Short mmCIF file of C-alpha atoms in Angstrom, two decimals:
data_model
loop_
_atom_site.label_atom_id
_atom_site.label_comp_id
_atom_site.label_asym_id
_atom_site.label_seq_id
_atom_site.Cartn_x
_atom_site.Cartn_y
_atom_site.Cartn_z
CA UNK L 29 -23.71 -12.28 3.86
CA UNK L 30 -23.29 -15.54 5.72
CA UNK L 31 -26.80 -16.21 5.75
CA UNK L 32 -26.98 -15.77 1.91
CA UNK L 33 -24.25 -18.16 1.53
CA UNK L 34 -26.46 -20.86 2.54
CA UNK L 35 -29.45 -20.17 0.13
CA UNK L 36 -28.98 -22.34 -2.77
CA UNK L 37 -30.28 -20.41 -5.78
CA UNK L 38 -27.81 -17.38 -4.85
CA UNK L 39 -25.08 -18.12 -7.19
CA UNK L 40 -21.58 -17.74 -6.24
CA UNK L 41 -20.01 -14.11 -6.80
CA UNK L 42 -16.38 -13.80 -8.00
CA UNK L 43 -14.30 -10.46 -7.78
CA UNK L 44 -11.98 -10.03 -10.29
CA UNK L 45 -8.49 -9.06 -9.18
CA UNK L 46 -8.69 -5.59 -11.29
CA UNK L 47 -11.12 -4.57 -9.35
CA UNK L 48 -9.70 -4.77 -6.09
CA UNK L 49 -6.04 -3.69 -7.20
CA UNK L 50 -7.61 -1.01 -9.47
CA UNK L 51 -10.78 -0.30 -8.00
CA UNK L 52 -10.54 0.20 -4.62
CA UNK L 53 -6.41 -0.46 -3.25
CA UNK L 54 -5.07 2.99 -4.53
CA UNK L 55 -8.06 5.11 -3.22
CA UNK L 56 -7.77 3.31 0.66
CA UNK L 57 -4.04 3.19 0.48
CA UNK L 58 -4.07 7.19 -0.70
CA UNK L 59 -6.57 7.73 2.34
CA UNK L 60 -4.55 6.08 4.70
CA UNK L 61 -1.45 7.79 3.73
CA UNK L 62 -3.33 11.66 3.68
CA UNK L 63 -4.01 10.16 7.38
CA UNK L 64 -0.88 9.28 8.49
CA UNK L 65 1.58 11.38 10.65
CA UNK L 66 5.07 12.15 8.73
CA UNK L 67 6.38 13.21 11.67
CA UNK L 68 5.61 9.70 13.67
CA UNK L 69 6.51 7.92 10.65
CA UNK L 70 10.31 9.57 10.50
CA UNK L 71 10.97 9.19 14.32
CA UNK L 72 9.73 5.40 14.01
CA UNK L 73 11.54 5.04 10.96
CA UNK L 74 14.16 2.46 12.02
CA UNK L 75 11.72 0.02 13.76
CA UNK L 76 9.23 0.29 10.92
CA UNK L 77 11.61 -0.89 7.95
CA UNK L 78 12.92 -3.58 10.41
CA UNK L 79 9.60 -5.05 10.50
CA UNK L 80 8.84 -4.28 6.76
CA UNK L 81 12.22 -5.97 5.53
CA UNK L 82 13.19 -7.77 8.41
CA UNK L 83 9.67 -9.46 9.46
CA UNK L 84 8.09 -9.97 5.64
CA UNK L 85 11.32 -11.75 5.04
CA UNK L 86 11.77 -14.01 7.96
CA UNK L 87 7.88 -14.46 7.24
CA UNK L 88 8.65 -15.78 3.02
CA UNK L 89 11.37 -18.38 5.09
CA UNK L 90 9.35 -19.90 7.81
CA UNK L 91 6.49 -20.08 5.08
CA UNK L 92 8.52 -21.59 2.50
CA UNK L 93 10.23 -24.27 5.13
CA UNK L 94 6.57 -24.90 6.48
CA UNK L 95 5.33 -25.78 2.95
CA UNK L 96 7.78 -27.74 2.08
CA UNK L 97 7.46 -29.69 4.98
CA UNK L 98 3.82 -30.17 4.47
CA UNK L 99 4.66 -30.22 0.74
CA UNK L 100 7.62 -32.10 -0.20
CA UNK L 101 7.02 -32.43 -3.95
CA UNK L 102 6.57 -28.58 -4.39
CA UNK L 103 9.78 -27.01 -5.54
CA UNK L 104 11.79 -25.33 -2.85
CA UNK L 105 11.03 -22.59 -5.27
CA UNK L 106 7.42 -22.23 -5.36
CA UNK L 107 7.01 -22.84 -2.00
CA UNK L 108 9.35 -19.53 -0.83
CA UNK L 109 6.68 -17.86 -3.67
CA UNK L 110 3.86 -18.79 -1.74
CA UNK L 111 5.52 -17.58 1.74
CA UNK L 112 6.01 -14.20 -0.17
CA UNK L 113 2.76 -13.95 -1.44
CA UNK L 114 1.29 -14.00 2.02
CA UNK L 115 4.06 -12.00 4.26
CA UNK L 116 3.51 -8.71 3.47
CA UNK L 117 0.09 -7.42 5.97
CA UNK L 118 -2.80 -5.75 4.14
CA UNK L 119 -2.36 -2.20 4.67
CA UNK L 120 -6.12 -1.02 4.94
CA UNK L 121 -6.81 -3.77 7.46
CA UNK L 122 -4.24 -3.04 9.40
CA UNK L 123 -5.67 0.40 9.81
CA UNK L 124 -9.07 -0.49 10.43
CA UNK L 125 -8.17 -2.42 12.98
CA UNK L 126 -5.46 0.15 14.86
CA UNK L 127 -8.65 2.81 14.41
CA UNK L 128 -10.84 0.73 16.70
CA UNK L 129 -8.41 -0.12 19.16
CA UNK L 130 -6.33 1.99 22.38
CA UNK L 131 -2.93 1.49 21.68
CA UNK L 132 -0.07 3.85 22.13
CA UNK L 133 0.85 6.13 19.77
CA UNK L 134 4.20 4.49 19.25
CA UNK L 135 2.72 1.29 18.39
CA UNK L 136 0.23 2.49 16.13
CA UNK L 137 2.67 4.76 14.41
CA UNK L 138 4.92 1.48 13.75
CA UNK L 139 2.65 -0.98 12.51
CA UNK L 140 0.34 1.53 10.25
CA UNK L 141 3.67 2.71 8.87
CA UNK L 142 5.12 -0.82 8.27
CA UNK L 143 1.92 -1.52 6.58
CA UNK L 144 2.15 1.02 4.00
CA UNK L 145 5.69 0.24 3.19
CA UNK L 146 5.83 -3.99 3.65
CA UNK L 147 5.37 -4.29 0.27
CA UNK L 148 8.36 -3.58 -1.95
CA UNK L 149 9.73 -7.14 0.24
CA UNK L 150 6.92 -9.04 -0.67
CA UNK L 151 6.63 -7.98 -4.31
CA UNK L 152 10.32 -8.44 -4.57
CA UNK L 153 9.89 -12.15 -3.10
CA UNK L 154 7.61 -12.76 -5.80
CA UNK L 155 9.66 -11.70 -8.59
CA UNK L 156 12.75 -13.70 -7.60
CA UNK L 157 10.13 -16.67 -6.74
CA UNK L 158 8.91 -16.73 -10.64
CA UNK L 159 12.47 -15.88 -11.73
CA UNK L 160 13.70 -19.10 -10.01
CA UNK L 161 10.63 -21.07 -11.25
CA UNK L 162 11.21 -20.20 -14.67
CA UNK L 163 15.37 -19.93 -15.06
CA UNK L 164 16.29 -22.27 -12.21
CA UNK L 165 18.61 -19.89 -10.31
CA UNK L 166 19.52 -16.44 -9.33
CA UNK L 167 22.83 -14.43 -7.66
CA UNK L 168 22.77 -11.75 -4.37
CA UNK L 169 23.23 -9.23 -6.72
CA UNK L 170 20.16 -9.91 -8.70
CA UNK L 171 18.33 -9.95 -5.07
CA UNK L 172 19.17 -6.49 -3.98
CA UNK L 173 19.13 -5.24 -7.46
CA UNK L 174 15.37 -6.23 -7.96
CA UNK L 175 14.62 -4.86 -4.03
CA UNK L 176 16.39 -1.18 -4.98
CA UNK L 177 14.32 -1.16 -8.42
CA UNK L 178 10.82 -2.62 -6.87
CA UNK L 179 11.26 -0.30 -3.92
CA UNK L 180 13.36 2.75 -4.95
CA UNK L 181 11.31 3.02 -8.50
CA UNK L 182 7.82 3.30 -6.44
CA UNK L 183 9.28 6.00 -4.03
CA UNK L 184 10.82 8.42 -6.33
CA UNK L 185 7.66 7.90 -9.16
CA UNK L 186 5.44 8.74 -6.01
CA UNK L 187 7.64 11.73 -5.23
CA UNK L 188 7.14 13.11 -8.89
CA UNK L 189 3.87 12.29 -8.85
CA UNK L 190 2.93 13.67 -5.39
CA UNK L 191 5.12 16.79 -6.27
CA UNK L 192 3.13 17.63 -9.53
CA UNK L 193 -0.37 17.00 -7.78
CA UNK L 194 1.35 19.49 -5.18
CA UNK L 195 1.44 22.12 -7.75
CA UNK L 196 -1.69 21.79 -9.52
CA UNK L 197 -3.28 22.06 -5.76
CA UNK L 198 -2.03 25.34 -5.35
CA UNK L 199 -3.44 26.70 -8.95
CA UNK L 200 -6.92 24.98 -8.59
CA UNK L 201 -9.23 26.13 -6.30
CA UNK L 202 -12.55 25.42 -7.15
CA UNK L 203 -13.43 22.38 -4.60
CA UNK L 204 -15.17 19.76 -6.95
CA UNK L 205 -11.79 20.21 -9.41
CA UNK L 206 -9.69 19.37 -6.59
CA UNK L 207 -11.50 16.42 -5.33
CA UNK L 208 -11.04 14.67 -8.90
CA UNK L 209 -7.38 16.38 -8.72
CA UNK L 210 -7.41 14.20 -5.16
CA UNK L 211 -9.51 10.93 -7.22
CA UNK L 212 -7.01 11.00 -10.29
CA UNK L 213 -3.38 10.92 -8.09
CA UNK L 214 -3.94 7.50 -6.68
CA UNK L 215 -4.40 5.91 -9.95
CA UNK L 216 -2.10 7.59 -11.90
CA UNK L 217 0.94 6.45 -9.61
CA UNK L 218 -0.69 2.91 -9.29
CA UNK L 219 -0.54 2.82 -12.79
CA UNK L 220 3.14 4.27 -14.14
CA UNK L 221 4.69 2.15 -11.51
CA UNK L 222 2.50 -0.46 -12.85
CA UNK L 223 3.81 0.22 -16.03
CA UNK L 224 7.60 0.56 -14.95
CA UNK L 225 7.44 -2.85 -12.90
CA UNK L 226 7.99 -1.36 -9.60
CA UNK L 227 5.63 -0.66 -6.07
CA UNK L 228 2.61 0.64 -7.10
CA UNK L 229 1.69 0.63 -3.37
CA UNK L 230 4.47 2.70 -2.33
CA UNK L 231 4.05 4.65 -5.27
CA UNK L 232 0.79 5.62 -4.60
CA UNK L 233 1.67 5.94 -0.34
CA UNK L 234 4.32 8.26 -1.33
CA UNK L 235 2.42 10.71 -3.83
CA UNK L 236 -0.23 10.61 -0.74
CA UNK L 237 2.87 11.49 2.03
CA UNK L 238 3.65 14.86 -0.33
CA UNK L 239 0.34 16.11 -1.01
CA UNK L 240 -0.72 15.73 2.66
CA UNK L 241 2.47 17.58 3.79
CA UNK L 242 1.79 20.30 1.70
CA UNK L 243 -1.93 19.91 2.23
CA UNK L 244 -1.66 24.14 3.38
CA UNK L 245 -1.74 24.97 -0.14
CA UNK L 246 -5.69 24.07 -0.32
CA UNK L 247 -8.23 26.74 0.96
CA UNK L 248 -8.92 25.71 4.72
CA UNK L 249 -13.06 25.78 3.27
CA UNK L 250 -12.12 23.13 0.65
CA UNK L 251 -9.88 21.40 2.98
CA UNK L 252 -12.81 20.49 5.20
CA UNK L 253 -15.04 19.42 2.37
CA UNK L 254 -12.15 17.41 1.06
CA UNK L 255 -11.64 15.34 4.04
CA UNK L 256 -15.63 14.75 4.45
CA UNK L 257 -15.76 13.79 1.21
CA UNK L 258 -12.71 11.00 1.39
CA UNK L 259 -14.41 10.21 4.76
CA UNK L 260 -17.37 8.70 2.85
CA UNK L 261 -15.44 7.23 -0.09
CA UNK L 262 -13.15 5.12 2.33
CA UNK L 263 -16.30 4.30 4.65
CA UNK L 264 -18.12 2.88 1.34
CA UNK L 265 -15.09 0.66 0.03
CA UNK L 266 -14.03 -0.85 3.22
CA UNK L 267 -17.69 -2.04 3.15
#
């Protein structure tokens, strides 16, 4: 890749953002949330939203006070929008990178989790960020209002969601029909919270959280071909 960059008659590529958000997010985030312990993530629990409220919103302040330093003419405004667009950590790096390394279990139980969940704080940071660009102002109440709507809406559409995959799993059980069953959750809860203006990456981390708890309701033989088969998917879109 780097040495292509250099040849001059490649022409430059451009990735448009639907096909990251659509394309690939929901499928990695859905993998990473079939992978990930419930049981860590509920002991851990405290620690986890501390760094996914706590941390992504000291992170929208110090970028916002560092911009406007560097940036005086940018609106107070725009420049706490740019600190939120960049607090929350990318989820499937994040794991990646906890995959290749020895860390304690705690650790990597805290910052996968905070990962999945970081970002209802960020999204919300955006919305009040535009809201202020475009009205000028905005109350506390509108704050946590937005926050229980952004995050709240994602979690209990990914519930439903997760819960009604749940039941088809234990009806199908012909492996290829599950696999699309497995394909089709993902996108479906990206999409309704899409549609309904809340998380669409918690949305679609929840839905994964219930169908891997009740993951016992698959035939162990399909269970195994199941998790070689998401095994390749992730392995091709993370390259």
């Amino acid at each position: 890749g780097v040495g292509l960059a250099f040849v001059p008659s490649v022409r430059q590529l451009s990735l448009s953002p639907d096909l990251i958000l659509l394309g690939f997010l929901p499928r990695l985030l859905y993998a990473d949330a079939w992978q990930t312990s419930w049981s860590d993530f509920r002991r851990w629990l405290r620690p986890i939203l501390m760094l996914a409220v706590g941390l992504v919103a000291l992170t929208i302040l110090v970028v916002g006070l560092v911009a406007h330093w560097f940036l005086p003419e940018l609106p107070w405004a725009a420049c706490f929008l740019l600190g939120a667009i960049v607090s929350p950590t990318d989820t499937v790096a994040a794991q990646a990178v906890l995959e290749k390394l020895r860390v304690p279990r705690r650790m990597t139980a805290i910052l996968g989790g905070e990962s999945l969940v970081n970002d209802a704080t960020g999204l919300v940071g955006v919305q009040i960020g535009v809201a202020v660009l475009l009205s000028g102002a905005f109350t506390a109440g509108e704050v946590a209002t937005r926050f229980l709507w952004v995050a709240g809406g994602g979690v209990v559409i990914g519930l439903a969601l997760g819960a009604v995959f749940w039941q088809l799993n234990r009806v199908v059980r012909e492996t290829r029909a599950l696999f699309v069953l497995s394909v089709l959750s993902p996108y479906l809860a990206l999409v309704t919270a899409e549609h309904f203006h809340t998380s669409g990456v918690l949305a679609v981390v929840t839905a994964g959280f219930v169908v891997s708890w009740r993951i016992d309701v698959i035939p162990p033989s399909a269970r195994i071909d199941l998790y070689a088969a998401w095994e390749l998917v992730v392995y091709v879109l993370n390259a």
